[in-house]
Short mmCIF file of N, CA and C in Angstrom, two decimals:
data_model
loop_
_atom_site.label_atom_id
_atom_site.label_comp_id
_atom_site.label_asym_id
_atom_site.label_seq_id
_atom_site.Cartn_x
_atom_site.Cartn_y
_atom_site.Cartn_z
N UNK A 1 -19.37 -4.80 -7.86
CA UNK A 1 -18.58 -3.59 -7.97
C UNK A 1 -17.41 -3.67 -6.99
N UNK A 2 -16.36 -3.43 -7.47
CA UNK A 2 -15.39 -3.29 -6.67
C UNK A 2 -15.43 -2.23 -5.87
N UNK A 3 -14.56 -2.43 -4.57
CA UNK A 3 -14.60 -1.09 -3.90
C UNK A 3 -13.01 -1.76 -2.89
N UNK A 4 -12.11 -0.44 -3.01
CA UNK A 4 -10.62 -0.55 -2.50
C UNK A 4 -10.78 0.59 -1.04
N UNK A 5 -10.69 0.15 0.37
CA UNK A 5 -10.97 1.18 0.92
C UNK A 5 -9.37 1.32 1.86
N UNK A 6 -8.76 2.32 2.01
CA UNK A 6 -7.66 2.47 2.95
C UNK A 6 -8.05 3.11 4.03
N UNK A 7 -7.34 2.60 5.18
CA UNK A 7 -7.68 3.42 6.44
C UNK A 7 -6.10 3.17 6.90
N UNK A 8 -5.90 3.73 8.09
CA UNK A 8 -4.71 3.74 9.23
C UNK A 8 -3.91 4.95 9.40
N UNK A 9 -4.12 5.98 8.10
CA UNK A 9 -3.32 7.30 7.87
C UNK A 9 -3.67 7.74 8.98
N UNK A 10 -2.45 8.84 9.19
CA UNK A 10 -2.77 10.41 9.92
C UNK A 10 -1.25 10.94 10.22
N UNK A 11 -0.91 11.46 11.21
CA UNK A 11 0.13 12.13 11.42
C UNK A 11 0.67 11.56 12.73
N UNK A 12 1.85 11.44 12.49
CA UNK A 12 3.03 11.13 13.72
C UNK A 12 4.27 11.93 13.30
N UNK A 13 5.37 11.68 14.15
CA UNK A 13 6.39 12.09 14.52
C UNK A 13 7.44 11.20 13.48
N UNK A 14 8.49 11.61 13.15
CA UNK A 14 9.63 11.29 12.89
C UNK A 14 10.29 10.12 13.97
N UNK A 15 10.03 8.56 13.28
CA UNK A 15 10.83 7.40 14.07
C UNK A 15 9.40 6.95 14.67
N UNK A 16 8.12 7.53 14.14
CA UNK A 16 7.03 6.72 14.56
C UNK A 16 6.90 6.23 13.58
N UNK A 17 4.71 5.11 14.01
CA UNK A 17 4.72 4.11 13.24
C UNK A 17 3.51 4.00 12.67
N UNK A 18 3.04 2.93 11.26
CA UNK A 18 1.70 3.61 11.23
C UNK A 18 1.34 2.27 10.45
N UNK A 19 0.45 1.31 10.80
CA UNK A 19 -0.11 0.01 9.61
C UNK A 19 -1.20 1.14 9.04
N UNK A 20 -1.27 0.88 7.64
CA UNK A 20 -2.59 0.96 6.58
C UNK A 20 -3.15 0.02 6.70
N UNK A 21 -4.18 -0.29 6.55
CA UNK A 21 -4.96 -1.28 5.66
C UNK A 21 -5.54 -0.61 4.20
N UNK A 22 -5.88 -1.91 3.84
CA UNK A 22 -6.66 -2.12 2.44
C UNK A 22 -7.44 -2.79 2.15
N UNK A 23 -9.00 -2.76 2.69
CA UNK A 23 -9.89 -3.66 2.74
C UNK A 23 -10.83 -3.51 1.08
N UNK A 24 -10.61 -5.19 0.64
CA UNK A 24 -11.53 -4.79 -0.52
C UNK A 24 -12.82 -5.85 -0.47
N UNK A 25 -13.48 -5.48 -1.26
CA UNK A 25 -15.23 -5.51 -1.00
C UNK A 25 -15.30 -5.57 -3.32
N UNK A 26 -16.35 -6.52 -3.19
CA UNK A 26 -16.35 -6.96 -4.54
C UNK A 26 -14.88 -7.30 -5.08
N UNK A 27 -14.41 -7.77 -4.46
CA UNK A 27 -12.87 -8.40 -5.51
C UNK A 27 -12.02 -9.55 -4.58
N UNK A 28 -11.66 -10.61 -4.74
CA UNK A 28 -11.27 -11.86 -4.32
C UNK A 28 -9.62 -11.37 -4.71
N UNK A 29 -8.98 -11.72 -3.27
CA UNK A 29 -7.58 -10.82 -3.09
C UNK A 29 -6.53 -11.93 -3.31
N UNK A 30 -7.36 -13.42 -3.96
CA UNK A 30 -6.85 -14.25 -3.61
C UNK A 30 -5.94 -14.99 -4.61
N UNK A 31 -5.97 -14.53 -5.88
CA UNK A 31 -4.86 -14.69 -7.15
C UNK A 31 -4.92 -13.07 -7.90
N UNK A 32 -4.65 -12.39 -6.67
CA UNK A 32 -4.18 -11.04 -7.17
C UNK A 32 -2.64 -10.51 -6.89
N UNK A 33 -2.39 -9.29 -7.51
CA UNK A 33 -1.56 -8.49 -7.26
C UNK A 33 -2.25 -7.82 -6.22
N UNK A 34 -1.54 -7.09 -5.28
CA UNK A 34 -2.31 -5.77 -4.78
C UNK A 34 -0.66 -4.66 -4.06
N UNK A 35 -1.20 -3.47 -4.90
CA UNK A 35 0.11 -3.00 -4.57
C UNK A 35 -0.01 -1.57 -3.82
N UNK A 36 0.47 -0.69 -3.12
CA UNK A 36 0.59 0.63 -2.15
C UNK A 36 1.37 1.50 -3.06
N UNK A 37 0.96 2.32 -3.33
CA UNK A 37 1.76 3.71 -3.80
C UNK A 37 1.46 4.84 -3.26
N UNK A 38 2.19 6.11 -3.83
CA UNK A 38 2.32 7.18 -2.83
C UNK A 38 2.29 8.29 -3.53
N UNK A 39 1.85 9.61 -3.08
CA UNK A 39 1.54 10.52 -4.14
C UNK A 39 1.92 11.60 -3.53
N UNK A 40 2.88 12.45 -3.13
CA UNK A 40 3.83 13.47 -2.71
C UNK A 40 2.76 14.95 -3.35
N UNK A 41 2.61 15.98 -2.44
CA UNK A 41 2.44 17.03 -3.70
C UNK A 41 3.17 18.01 -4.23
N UNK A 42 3.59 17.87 -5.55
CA UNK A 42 3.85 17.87 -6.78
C UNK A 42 4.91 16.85 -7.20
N UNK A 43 4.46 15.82 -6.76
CA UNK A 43 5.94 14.73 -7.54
C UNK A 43 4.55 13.53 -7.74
N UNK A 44 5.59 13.01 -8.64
CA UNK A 44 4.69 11.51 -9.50
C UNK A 44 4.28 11.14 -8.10
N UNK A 45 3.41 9.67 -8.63
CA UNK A 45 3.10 8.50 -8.11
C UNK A 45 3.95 7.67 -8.12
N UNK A 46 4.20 7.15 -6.96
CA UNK A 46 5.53 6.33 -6.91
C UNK A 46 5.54 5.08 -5.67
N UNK A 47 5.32 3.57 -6.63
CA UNK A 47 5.16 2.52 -6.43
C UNK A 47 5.89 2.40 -4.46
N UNK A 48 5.46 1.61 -3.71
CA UNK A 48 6.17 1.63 -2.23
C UNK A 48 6.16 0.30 -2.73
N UNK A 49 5.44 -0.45 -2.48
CA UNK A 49 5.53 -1.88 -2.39
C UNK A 49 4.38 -2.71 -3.12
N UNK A 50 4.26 -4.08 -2.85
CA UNK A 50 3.36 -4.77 -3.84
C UNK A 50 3.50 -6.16 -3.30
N UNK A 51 2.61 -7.21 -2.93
CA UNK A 51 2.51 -8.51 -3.15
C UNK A 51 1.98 -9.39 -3.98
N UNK A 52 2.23 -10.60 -4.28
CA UNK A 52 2.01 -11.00 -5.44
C UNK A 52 0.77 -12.18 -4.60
N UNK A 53 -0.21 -12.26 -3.85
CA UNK A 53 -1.14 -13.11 -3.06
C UNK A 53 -0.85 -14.64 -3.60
N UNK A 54 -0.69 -15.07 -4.62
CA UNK A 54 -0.73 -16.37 -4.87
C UNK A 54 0.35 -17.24 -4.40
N UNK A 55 2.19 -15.83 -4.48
CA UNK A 55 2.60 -17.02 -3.81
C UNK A 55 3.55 -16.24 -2.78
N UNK A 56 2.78 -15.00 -2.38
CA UNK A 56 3.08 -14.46 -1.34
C UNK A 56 4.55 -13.53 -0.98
N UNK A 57 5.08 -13.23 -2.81
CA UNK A 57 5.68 -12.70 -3.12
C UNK A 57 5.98 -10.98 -2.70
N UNK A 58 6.92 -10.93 -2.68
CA UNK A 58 6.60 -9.15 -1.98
C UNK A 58 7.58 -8.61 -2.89
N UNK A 59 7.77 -7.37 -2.58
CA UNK A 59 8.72 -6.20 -3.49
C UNK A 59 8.55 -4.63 -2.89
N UNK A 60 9.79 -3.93 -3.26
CA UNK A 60 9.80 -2.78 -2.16
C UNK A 60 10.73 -1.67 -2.78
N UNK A 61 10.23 -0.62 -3.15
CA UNK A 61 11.14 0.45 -3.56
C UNK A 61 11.77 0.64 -2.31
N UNK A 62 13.20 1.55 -2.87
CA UNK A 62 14.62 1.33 -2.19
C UNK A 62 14.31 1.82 -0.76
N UNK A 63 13.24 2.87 -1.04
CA UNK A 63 13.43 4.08 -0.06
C UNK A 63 12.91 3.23 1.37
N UNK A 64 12.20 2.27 1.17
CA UNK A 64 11.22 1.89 2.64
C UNK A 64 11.98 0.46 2.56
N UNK A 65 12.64 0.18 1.68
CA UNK A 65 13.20 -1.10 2.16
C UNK A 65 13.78 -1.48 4.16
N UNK A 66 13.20 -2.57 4.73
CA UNK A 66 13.66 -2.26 5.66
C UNK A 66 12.74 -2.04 6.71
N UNK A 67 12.15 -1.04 6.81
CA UNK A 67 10.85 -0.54 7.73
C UNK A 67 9.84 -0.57 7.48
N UNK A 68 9.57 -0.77 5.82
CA UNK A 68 7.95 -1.32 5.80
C UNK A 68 7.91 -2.52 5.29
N UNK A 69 6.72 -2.71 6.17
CA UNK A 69 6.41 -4.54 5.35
C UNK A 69 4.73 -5.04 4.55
N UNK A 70 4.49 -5.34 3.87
CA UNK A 70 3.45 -5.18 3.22
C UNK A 70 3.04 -6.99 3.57
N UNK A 71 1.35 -6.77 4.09
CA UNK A 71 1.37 -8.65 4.43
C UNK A 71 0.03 -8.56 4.17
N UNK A 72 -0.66 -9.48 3.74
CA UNK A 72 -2.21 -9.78 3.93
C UNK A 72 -2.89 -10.92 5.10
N UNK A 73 -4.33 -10.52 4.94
CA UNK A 73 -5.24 -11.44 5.73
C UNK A 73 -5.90 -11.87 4.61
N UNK A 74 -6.14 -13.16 4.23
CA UNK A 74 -6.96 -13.48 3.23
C UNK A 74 -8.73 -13.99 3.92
N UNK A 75 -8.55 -14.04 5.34
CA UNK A 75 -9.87 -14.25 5.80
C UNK A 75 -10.71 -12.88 5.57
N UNK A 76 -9.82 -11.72 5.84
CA UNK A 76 -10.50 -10.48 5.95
C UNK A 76 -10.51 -9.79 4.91
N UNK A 77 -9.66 -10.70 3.73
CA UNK A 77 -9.64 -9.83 2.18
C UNK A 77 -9.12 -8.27 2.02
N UNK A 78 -7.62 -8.05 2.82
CA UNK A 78 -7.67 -6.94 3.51
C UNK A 78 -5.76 -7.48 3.37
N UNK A 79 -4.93 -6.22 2.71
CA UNK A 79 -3.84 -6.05 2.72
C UNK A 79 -3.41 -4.84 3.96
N UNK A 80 -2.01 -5.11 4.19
CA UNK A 80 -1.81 -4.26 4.95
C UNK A 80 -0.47 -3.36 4.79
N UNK A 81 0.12 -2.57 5.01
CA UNK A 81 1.66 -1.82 5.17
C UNK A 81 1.54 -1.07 6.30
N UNK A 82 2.76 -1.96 6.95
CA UNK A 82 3.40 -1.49 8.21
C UNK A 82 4.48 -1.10 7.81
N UNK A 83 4.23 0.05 8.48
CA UNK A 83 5.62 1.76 8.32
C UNK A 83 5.86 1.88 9.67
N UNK A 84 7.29 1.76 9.75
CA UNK A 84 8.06 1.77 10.73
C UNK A 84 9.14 3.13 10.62
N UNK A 85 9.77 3.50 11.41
CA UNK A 85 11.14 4.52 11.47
C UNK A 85 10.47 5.41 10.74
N UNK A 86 9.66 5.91 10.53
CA UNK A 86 8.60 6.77 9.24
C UNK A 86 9.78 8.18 9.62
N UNK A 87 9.92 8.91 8.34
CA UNK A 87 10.49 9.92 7.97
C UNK A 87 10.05 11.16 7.01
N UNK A 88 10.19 12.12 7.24
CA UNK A 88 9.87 13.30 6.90
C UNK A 88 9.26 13.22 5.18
N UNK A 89 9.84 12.20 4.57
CA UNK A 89 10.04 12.45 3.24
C UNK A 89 8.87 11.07 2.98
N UNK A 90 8.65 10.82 3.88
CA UNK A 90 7.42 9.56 3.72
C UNK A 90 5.92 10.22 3.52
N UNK A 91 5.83 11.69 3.63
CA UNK A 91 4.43 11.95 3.84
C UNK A 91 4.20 12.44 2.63
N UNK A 92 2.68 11.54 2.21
CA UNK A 92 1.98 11.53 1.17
C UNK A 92 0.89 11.03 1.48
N UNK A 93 0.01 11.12 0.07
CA UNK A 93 -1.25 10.27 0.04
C UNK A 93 -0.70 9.02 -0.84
N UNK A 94 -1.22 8.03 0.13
CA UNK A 94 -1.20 6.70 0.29
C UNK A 94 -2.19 6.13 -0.60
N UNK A 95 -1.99 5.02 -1.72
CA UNK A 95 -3.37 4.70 -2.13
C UNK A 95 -2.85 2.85 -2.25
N UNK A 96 -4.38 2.06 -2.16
CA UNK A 96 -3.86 1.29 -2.43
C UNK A 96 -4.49 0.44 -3.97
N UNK A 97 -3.85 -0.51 -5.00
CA UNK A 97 -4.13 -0.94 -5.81
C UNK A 97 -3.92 -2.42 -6.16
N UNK A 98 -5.30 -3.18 -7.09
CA UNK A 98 -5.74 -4.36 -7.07
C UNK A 98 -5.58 -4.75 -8.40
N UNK A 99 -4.92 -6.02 -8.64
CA UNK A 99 -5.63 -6.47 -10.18
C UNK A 99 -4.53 -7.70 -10.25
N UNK A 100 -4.91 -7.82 -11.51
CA UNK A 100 -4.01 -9.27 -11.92
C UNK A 100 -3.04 -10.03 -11.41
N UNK A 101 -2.70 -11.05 -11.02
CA UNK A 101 -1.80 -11.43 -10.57
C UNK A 101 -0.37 -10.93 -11.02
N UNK A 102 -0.06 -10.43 -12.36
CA UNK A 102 0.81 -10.01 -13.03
C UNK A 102 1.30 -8.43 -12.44
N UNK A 103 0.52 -8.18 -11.70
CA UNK A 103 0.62 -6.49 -11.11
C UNK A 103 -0.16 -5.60 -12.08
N UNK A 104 -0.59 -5.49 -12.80
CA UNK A 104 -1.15 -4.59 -13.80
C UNK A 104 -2.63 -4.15 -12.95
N UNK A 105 -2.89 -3.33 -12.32
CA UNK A 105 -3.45 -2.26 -11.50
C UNK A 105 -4.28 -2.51 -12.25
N UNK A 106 -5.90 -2.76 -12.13
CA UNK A 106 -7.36 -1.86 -12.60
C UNK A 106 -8.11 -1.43 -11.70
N UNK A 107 -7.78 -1.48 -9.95
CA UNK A 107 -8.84 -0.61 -9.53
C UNK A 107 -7.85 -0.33 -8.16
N UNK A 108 -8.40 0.92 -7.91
CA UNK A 108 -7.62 2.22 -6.80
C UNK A 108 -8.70 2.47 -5.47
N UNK A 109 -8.30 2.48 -4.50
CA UNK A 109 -8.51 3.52 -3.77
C UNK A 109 -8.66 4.90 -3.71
N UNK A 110 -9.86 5.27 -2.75
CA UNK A 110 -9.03 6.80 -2.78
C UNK A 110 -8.30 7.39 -1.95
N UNK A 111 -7.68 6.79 -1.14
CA UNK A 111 -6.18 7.04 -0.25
C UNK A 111 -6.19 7.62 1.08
N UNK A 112 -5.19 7.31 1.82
CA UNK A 112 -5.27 7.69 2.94
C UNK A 112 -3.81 8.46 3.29
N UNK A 113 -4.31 9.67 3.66
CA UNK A 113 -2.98 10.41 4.04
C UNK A 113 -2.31 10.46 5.14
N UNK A 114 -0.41 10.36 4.76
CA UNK A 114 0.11 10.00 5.71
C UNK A 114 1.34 11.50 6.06
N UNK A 115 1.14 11.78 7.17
CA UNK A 115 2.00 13.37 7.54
C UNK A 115 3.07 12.86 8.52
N UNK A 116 4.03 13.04 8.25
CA UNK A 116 5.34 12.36 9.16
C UNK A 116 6.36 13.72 9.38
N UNK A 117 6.33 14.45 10.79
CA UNK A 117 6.51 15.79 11.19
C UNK A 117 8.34 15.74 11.59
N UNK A 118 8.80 16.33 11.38
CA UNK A 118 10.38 16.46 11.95
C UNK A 118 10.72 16.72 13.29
#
């Protein structure tokens, strides 16, 4: 059984900093996609970033380009996003997602929330 777990959320200040992790348990991280999205309340889900593990490929909506960086540990089977300069408009629930090398998502987290204060 798969299991996607996030930790590192909570609340800071405006121009603070915050790594997630993404430790997964039943799933080999090792010719996967695994990607971070973000869930505002009342606005979509909306992709932050994504690596591609096989050849260590990355990608980054516009908004965090820059201050976050998305990297893995393949000993610890465990992705990470480091948020830097974090801003007001960054706070959401955080989730993270696993699957195909192609990016096509089949299994979620249930997220870790991130509060970034003015």
């Amino acid at each position: 059984q798969v299991h996607l777990v996030e930790s590192g959320g909570g609340s800071v200040q405006a121009g603070g900093s915050l790594r997630l992790s993404c430790a997964a348990s039943g799933y080999t991280l090792s010719n996967s996609c695994i990607g971070w999205f973000r869930q505002a309340p009342g606005k979509e889900r909306e992709v932050v970033a994504n690596i591609r593990i096989p050849d260590g490929t990355t990608s980054y909506t516009s908004a965090v380009k820059g201050r976050f960086t998305i990297s893995q540990d393949s000993a610890k089977n465990t992705v990470y996003l480091q948020m830097n300069s974090l801003k007001p408009e960054d706070t959401a629930m955080y989730f993270c997602a696993a699957g195909r090398w192609t990016c096509d998502f089949a299994y979620w987290g249930q997220g870790t929330q991130v509060t970034v204060s003015s």
